[in-house]
Coordinates of N, CA, C and O in Angstrom, one line a residue:
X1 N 2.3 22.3 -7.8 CA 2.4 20.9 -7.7 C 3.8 20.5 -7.4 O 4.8 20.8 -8.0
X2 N 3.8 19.6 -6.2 CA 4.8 18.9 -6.3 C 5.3 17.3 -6.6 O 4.5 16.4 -6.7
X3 N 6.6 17.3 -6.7 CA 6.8 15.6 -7.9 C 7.9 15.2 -6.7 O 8.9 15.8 -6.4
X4 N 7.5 14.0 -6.4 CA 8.1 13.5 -4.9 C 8.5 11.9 -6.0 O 7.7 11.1 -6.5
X5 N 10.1 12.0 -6.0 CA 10.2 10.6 -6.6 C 11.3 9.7 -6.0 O 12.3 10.2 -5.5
X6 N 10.9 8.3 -6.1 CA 11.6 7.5 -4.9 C 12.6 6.7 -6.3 O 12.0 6.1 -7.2
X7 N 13.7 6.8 -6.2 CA 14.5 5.8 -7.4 C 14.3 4.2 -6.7 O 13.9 3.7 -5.6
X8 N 15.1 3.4 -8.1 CA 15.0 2.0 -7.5 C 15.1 1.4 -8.8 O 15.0 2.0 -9.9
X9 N 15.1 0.1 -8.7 CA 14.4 -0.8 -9.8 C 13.6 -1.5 -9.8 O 13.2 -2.0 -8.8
X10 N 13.0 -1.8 -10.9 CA 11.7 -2.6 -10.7 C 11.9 -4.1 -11.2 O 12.9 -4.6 -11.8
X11 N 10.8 -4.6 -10.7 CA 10.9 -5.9 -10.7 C 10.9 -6.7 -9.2 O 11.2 -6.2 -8.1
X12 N 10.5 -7.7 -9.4 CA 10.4 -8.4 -8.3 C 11.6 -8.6 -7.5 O 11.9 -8.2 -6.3
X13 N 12.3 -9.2 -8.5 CA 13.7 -9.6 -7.7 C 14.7 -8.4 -6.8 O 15.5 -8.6 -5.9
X14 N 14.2 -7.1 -7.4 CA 14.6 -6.2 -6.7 C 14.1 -5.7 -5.2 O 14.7 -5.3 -4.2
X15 N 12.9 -6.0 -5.4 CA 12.2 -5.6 -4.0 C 13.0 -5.8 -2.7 O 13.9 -6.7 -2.6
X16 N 12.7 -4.8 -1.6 CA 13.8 -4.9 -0.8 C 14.7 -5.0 -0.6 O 15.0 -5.4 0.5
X17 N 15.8 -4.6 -1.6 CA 16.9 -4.4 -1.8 C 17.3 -2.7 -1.0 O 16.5 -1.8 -0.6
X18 N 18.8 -3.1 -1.1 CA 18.8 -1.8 -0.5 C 19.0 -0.3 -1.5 O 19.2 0.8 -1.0
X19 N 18.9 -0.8 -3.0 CA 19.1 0.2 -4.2 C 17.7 1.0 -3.9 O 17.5 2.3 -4.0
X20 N 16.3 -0.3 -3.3 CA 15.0 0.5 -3.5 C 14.4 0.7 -2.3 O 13.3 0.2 -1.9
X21 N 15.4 1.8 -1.5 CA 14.7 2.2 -0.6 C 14.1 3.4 -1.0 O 13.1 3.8 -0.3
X22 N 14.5 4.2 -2.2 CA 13.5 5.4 -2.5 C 12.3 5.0 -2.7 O 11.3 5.5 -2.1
X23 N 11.9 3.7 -3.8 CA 10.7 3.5 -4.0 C 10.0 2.5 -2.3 O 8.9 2.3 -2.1
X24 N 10.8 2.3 -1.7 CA 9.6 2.1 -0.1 C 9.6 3.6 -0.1 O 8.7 3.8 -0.9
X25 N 9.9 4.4 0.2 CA 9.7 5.7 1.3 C 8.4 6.7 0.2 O 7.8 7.7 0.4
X26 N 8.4 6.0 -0.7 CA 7.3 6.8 -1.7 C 6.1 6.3 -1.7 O 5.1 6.8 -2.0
X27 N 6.6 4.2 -0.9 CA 5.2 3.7 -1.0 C 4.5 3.9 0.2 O 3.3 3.7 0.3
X28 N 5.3 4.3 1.2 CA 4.8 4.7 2.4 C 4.3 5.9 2.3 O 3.4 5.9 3.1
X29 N 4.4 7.1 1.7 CA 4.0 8.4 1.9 C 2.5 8.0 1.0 O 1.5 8.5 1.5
X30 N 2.4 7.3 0.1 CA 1.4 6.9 -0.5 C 0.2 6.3 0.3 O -1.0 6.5 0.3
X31 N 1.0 5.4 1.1 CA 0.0 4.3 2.0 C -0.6 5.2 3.4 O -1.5 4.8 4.1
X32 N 0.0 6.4 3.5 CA -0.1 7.3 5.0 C -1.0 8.3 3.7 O -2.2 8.3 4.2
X33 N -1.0 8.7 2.9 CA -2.0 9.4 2.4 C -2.6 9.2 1.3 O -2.7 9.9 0.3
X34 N -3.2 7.7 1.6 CA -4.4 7.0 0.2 C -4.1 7.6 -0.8 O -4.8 8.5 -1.3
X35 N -2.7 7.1 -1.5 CA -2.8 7.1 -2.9 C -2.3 6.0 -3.2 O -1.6 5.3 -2.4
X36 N -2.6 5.6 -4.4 CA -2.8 4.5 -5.6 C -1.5 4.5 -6.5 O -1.0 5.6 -6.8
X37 N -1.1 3.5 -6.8 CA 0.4 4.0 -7.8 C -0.6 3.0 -9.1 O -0.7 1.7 -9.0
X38 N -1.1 3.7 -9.8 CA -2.5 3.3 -10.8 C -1.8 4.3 -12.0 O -2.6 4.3 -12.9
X39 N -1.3 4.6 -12.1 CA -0.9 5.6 -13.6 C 0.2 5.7 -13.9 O 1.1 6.3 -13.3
X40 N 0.3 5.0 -15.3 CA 1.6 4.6 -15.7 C 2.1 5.8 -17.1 O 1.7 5.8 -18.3
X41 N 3.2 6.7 -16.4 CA 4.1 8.0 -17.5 C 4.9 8.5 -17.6 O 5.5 8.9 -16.6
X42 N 5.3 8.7 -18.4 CA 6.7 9.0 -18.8 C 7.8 8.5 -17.6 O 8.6 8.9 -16.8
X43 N 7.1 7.1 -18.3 CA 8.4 6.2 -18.1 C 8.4 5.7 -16.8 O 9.4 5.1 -16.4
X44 N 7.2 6.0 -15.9 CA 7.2 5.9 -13.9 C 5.9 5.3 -13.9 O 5.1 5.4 -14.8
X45 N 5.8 4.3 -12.6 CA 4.7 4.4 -11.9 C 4.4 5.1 -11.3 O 5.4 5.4 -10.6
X46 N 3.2 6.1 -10.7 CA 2.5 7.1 -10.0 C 1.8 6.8 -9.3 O 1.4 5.6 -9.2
X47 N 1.4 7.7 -8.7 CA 0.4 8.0 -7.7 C 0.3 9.7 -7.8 O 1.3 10.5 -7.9
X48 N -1.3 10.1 -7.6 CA -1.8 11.4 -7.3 C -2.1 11.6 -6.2 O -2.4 10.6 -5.5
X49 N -2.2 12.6 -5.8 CA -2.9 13.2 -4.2 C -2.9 14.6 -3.9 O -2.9 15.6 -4.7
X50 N -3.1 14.5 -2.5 CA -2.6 15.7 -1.8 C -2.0 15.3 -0.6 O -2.4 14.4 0.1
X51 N -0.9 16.2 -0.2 CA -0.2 16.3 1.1 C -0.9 18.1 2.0 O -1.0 19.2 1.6
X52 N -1.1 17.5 2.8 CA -1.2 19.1 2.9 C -1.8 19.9 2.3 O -1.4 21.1 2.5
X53 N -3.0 19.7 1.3 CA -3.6 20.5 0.8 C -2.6 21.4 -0.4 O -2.6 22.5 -0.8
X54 N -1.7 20.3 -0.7 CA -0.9 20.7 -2.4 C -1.2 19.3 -3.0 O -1.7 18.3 -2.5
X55 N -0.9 19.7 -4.2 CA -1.3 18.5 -5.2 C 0.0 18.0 -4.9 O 0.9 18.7 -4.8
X56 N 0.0 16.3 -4.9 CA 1.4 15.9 -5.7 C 1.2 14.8 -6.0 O 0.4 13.9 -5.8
X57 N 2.7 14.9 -7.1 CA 2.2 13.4 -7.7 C 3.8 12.3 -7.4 O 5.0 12.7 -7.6
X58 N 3.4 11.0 -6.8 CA 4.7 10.2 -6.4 C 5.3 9.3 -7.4 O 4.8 8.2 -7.7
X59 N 6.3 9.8 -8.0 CA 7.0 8.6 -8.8 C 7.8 7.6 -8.3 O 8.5 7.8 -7.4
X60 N 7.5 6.0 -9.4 CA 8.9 5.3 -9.0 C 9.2 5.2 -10.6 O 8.3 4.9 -11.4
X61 N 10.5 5.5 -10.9 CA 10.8 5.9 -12.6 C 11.0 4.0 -12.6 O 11.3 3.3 -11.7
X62 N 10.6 3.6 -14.4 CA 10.7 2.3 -14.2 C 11.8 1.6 -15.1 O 11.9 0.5 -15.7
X63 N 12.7 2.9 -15.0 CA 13.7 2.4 -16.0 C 15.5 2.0 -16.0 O 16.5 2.0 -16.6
X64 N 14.8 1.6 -14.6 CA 16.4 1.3 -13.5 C 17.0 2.2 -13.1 O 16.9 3.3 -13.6
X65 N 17.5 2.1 -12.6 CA 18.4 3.4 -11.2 C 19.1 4.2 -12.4 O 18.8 5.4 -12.7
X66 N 20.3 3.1 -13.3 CA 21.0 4.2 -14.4 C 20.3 5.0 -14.9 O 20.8 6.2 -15.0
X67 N 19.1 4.6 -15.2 CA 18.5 5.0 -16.7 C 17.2 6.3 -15.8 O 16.1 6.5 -16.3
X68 N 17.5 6.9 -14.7 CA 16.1 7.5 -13.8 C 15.7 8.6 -14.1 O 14.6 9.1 -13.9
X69 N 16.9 9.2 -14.8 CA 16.8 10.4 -15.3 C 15.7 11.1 -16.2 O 15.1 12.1 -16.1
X70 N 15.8 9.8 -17.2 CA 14.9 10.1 -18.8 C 13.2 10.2 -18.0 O 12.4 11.0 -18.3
X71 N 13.0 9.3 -17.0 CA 11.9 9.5 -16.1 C 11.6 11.1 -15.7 O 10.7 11.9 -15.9
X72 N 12.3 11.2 -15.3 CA 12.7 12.4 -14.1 C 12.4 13.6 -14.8 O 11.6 14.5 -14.4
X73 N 13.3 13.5 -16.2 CA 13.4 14.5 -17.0 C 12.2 15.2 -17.5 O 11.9 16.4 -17.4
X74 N 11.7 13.8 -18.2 CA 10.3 14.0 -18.3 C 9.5 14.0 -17.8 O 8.4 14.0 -18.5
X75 N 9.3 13.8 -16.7 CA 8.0 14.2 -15.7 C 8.1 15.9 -15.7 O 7.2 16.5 -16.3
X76 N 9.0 16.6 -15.1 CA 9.3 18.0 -14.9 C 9.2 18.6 -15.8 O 8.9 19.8 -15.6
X77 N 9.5 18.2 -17.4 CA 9.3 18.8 -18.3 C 7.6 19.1 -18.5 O 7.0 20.2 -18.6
X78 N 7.1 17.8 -18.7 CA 5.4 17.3 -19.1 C 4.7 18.5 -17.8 O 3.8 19.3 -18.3
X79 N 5.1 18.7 -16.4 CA 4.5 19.1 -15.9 C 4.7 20.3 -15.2 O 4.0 20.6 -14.2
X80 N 5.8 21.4 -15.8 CA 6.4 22.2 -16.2 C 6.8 22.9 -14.2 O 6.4 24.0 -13.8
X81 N 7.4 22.0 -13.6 CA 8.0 22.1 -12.6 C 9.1 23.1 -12.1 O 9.9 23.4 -13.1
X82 N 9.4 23.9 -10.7 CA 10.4 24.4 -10.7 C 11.1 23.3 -10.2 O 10.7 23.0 -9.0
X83 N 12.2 22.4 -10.7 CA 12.8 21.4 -10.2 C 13.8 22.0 -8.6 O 14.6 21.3 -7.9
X84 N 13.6 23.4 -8.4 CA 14.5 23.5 -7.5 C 13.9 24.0 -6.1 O 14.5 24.5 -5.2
X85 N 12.6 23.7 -6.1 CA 11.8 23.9 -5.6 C 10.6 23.2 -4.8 O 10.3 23.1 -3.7
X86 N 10.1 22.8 -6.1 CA 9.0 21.4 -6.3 C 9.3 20.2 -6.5 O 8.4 19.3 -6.6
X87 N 10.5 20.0 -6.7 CA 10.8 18.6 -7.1 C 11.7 17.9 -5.6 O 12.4 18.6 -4.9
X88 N 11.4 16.5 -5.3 CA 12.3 15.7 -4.3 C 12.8 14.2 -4.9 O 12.0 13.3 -5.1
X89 N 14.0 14.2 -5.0 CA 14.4 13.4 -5.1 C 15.0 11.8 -3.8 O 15.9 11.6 -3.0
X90 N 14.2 11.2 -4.2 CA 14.6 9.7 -2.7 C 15.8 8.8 -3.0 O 15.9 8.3 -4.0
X91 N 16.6 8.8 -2.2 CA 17.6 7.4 -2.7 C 18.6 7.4 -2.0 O 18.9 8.3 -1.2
X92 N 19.4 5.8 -2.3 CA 20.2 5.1 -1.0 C 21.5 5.6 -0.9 O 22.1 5.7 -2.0
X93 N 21.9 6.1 0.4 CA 23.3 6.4 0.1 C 24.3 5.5 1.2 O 24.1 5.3 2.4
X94 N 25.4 4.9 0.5 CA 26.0 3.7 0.6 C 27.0 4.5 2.1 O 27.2 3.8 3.1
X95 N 27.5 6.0 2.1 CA 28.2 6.4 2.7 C 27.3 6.8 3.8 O 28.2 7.5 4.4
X96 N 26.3 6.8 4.6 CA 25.7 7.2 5.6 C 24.9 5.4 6.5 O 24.5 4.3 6.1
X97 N 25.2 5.9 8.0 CA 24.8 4.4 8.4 C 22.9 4.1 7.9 O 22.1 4.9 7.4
X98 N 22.9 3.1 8.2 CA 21.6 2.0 8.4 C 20.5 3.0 8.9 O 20.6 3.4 10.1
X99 N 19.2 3.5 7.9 CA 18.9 4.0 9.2 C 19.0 5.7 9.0 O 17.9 6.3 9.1
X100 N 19.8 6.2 8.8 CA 20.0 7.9 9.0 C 19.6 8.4 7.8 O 19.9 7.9 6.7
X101 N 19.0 9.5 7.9 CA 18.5 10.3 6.7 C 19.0 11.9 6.4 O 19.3 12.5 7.4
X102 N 19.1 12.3 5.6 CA 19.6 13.4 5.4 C 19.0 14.1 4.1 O 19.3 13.5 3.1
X103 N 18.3 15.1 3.9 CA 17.7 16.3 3.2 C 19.6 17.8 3.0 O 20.5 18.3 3.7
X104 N 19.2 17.7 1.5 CA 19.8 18.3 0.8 C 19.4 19.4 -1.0 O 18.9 19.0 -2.0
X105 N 19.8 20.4 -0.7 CA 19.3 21.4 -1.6 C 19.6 20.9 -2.7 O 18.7 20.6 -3.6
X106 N 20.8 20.8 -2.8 CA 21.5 20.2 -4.1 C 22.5 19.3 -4.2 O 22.3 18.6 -3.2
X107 N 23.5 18.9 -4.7 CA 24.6 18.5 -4.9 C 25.0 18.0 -5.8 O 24.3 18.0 -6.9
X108 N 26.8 17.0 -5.8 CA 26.7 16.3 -7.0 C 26.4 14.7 -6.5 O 26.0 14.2 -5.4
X109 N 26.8 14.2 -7.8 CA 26.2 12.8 -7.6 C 26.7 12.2 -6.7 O 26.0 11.4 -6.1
X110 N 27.8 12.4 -6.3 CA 28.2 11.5 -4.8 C 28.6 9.7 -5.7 O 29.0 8.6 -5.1
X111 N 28.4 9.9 -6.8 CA 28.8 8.1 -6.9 C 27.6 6.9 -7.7 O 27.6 5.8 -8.2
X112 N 26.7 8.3 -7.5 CA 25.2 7.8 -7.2 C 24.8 7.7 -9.3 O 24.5 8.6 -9.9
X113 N 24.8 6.6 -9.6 CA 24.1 6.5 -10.9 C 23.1 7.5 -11.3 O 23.0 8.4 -12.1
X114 N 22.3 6.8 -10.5 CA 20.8 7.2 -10.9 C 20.8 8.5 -10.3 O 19.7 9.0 -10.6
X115 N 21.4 9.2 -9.6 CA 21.8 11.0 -9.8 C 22.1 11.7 -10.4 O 21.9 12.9 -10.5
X116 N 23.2 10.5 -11.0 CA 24.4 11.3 -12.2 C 23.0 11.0 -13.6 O 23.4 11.8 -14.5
X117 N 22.1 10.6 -13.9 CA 21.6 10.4 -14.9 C 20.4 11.7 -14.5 O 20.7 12.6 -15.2
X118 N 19.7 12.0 -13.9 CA 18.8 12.7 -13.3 C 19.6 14.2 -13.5 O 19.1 15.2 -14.1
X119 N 20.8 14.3 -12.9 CA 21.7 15.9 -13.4 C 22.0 16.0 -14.9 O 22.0 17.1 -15.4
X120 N 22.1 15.1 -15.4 CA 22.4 15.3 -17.0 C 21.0 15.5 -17.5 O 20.9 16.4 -18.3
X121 N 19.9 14.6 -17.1 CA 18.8 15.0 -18.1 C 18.0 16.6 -17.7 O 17.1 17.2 -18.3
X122 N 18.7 16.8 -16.7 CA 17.9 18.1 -16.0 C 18.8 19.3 -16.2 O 18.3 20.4 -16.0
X123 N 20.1 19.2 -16.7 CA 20.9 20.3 -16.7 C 21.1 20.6 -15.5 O 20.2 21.3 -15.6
X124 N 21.5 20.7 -14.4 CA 21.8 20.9 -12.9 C 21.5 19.9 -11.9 O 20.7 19.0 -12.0
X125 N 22.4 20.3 -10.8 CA 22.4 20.0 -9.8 C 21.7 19.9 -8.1 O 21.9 19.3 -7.1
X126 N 20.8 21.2 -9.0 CA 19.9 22.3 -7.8 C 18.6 21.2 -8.2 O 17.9 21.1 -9.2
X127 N 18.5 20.4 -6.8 CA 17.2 20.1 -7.0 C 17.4 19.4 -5.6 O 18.5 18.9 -5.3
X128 N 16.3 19.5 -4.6 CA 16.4 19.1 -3.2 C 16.1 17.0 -3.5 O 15.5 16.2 -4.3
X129 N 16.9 17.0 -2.6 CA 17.3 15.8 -2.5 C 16.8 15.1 -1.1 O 16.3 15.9 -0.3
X130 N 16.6 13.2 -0.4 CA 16.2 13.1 0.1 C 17.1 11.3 0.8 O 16.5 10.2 0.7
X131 N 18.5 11.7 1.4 CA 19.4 10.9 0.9 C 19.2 9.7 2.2 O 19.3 10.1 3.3
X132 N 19.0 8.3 2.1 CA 18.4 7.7 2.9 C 19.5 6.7 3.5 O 19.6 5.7 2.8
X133 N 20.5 6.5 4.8 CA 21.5 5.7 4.5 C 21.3 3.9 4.5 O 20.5 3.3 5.1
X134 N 21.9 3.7 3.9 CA 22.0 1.9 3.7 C 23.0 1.1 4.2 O 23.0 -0.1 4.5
X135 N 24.2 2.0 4.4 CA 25.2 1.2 5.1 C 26.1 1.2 4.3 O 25.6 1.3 3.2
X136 N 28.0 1.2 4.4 CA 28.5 0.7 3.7 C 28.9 -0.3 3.3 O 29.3 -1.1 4.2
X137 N 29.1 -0.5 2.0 CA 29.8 -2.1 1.3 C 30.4 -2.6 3.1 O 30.9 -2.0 4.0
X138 N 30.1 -4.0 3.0 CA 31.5 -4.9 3.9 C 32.8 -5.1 3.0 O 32.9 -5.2 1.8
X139 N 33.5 -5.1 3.6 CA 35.3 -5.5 3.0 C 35.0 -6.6 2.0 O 34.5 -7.7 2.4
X140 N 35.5 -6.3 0.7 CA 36.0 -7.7 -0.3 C 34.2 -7.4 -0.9 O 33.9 -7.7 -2.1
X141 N 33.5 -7.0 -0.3 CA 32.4 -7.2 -1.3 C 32.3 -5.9 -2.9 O 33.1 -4.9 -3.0
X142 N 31.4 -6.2 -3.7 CA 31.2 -5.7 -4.8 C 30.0 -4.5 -4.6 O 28.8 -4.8 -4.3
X143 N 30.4 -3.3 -4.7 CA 29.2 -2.4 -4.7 C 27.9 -2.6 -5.1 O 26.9 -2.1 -4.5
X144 N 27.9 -3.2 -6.4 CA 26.8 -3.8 -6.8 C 26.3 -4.8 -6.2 O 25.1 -5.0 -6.4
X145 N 27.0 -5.6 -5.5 CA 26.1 -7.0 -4.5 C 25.6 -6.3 -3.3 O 24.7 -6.8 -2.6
X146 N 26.3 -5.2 -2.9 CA 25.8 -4.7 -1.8 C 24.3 -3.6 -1.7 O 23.7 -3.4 -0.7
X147 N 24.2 -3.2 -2.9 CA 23.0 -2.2 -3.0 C 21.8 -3.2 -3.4 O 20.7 -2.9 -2.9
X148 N 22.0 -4.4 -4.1 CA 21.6 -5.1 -4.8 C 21.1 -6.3 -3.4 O 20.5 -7.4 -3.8
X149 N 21.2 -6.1 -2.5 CA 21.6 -7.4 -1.3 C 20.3 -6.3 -0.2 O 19.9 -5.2 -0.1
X150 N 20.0 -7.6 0.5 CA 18.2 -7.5 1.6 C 19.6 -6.6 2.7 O 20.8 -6.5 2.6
X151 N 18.3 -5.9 3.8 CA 19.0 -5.7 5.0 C 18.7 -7.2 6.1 O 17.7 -7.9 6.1
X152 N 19.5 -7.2 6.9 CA 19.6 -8.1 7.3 C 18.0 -8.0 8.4 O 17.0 -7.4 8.0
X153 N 17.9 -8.6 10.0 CA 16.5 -8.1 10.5 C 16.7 -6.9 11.3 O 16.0 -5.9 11.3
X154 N 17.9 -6.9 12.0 CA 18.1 -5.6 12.7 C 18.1 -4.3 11.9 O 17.6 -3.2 12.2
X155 N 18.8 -4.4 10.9 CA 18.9 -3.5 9.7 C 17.7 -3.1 9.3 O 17.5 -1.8 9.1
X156 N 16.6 -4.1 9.1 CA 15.3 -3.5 9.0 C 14.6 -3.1 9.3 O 13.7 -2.5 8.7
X157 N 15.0 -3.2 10.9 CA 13.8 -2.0 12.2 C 14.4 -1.3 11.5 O 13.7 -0.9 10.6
X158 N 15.6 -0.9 11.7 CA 15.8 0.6 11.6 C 15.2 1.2 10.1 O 14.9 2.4 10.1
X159 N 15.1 0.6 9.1 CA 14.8 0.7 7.6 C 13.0 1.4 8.4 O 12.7 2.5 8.9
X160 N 12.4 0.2 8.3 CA 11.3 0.5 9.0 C 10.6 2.0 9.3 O 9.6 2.6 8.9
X161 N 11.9 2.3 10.4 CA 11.6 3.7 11.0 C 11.8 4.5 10.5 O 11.1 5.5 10.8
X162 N 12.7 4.6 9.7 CA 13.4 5.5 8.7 C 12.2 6.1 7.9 O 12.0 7.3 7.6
X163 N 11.1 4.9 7.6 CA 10.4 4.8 6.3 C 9.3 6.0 6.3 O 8.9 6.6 5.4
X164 N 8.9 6.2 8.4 CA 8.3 7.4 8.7 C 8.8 8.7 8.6 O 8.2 9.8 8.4
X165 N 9.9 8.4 8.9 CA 10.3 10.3 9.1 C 10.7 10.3 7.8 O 10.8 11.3 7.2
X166 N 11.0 9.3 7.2 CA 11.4 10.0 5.8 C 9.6 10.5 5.3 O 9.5 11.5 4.6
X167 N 8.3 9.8 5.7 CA 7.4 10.6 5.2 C 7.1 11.4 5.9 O 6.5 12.1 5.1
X168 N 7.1 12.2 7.1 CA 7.4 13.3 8.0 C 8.5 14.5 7.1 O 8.3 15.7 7.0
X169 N 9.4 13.9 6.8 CA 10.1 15.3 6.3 C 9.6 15.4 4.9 O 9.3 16.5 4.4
X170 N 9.4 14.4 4.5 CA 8.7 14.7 2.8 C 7.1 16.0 3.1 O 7.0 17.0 2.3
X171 N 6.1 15.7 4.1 CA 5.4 16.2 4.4 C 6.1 18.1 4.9 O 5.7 19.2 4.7
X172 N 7.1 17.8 5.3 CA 7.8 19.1 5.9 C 8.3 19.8 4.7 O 8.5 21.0 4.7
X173 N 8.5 19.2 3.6 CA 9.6 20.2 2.6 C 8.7 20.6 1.8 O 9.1 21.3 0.9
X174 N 7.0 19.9 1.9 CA 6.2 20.5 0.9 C 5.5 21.8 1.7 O 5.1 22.9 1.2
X175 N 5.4 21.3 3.2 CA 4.8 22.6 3.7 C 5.6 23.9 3.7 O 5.4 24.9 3.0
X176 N 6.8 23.7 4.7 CA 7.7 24.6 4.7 C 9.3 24.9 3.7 O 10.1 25.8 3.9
X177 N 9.1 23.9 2.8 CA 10.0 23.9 2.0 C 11.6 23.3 2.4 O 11.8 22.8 3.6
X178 N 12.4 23.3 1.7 CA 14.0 22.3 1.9 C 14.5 22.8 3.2 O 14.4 22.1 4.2
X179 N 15.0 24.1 3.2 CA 15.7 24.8 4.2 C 14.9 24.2 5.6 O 15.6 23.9 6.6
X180 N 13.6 24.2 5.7 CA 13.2 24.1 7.1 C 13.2 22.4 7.3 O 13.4 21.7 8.4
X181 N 12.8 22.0 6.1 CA 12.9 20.3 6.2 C 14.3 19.8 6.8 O 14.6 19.0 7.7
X182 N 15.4 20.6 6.0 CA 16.5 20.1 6.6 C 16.7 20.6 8.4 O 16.9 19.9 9.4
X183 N 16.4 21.6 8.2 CA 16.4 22.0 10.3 C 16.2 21.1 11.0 O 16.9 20.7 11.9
X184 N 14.6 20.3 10.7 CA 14.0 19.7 10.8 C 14.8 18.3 11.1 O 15.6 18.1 12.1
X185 N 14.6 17.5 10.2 CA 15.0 16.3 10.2 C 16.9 15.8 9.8 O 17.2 14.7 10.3
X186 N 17.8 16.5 9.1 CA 18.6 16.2 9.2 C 19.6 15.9 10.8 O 19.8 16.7 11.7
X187 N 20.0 14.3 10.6 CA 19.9 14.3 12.0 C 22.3 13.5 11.9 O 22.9 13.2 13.0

């Protein structure tokens, strides 16, 4: 089984923000292979399926970006995951342009909250990753108004497209696993 989870926060006011682009790229992989986000656990909205003829299941954790971990933690635990393996983690990264995606084995948080919460409740850092760029802050602005802030329309084609190949490599890392996803799609 694999556990494909998109961070973000919930609530309305968040929607389309650029913190919840993990949870778009999870609702897309969902919407490209009829699943339902109908089951509410440990601490996430879900969805069941199959990709490829593997089971998986799509989380959006619903306990804010900081707090993703306790989600995270416990999903992998409950469902006794090799997190270094079977597990993907989705989310925005402020240091890559608008648009660009990048697959990764492991790492550290990079800055990233809701990483740094997800490495602590998991004990490590080995867990493939699925790093989606948003753009960086403009000058004088606040990091938080900027994650927290729409993309503008051009910003969103490219969001848009992103939203595919991010479900194209997600499909890739369950068939052939991280190493070949990154060949793949890291661009």
């Amino acid at each position: 089984m694999y556990i494909i989870v998109g961070l973000g926060n919930p609530g309305r006011e968040y929607a389309g923000t650029r913190h919840n682009i993990g949870f778009n790229v999870v609702t897309r992989i969902a919407d490209d292979y009829n699943m339902s986000f109908n089951i509410k656990e440990h601490k996430a909205l879900c969805a069941k399926g199959f990709i490829a003829g593997q089971k998986v299941l799509l989380a959006m954790p619903q306990t804010y970006m900081n707090l993703s971990g306790e989600s995270v933690g416990a999903l992998v635990n409950y469902y006794k995951i090799n997190p270094e393996e079977e597990l993907l983690i989705i989310y925005d990264d402020v240091s890559m342009d608008v648009g660009r995606l990048r697959l990764r084995k492991k790492g550290s948080a990079g800055g990233h909250n809701g990483i740094k919460s997800i490495i602590s409740h998991l004990g490590t850092n080995v867990f493939p990753r699925m790093k989606v760029g948003v753009g960086a802050k403009p000058e004088g602005w606040d990091l938080a108004d900027h994650v927290l802030a729409r993309f503008n329309d051009e910003d969103n084609k490219k969001m848009r497209d992103v939203l595919g190949i991010g479900c194209e490599a997600c499909k890739d890392f369950i068939c052939f696993g991280i190493e070949e996803a990154m060949n793949r799609h890291n661009n």
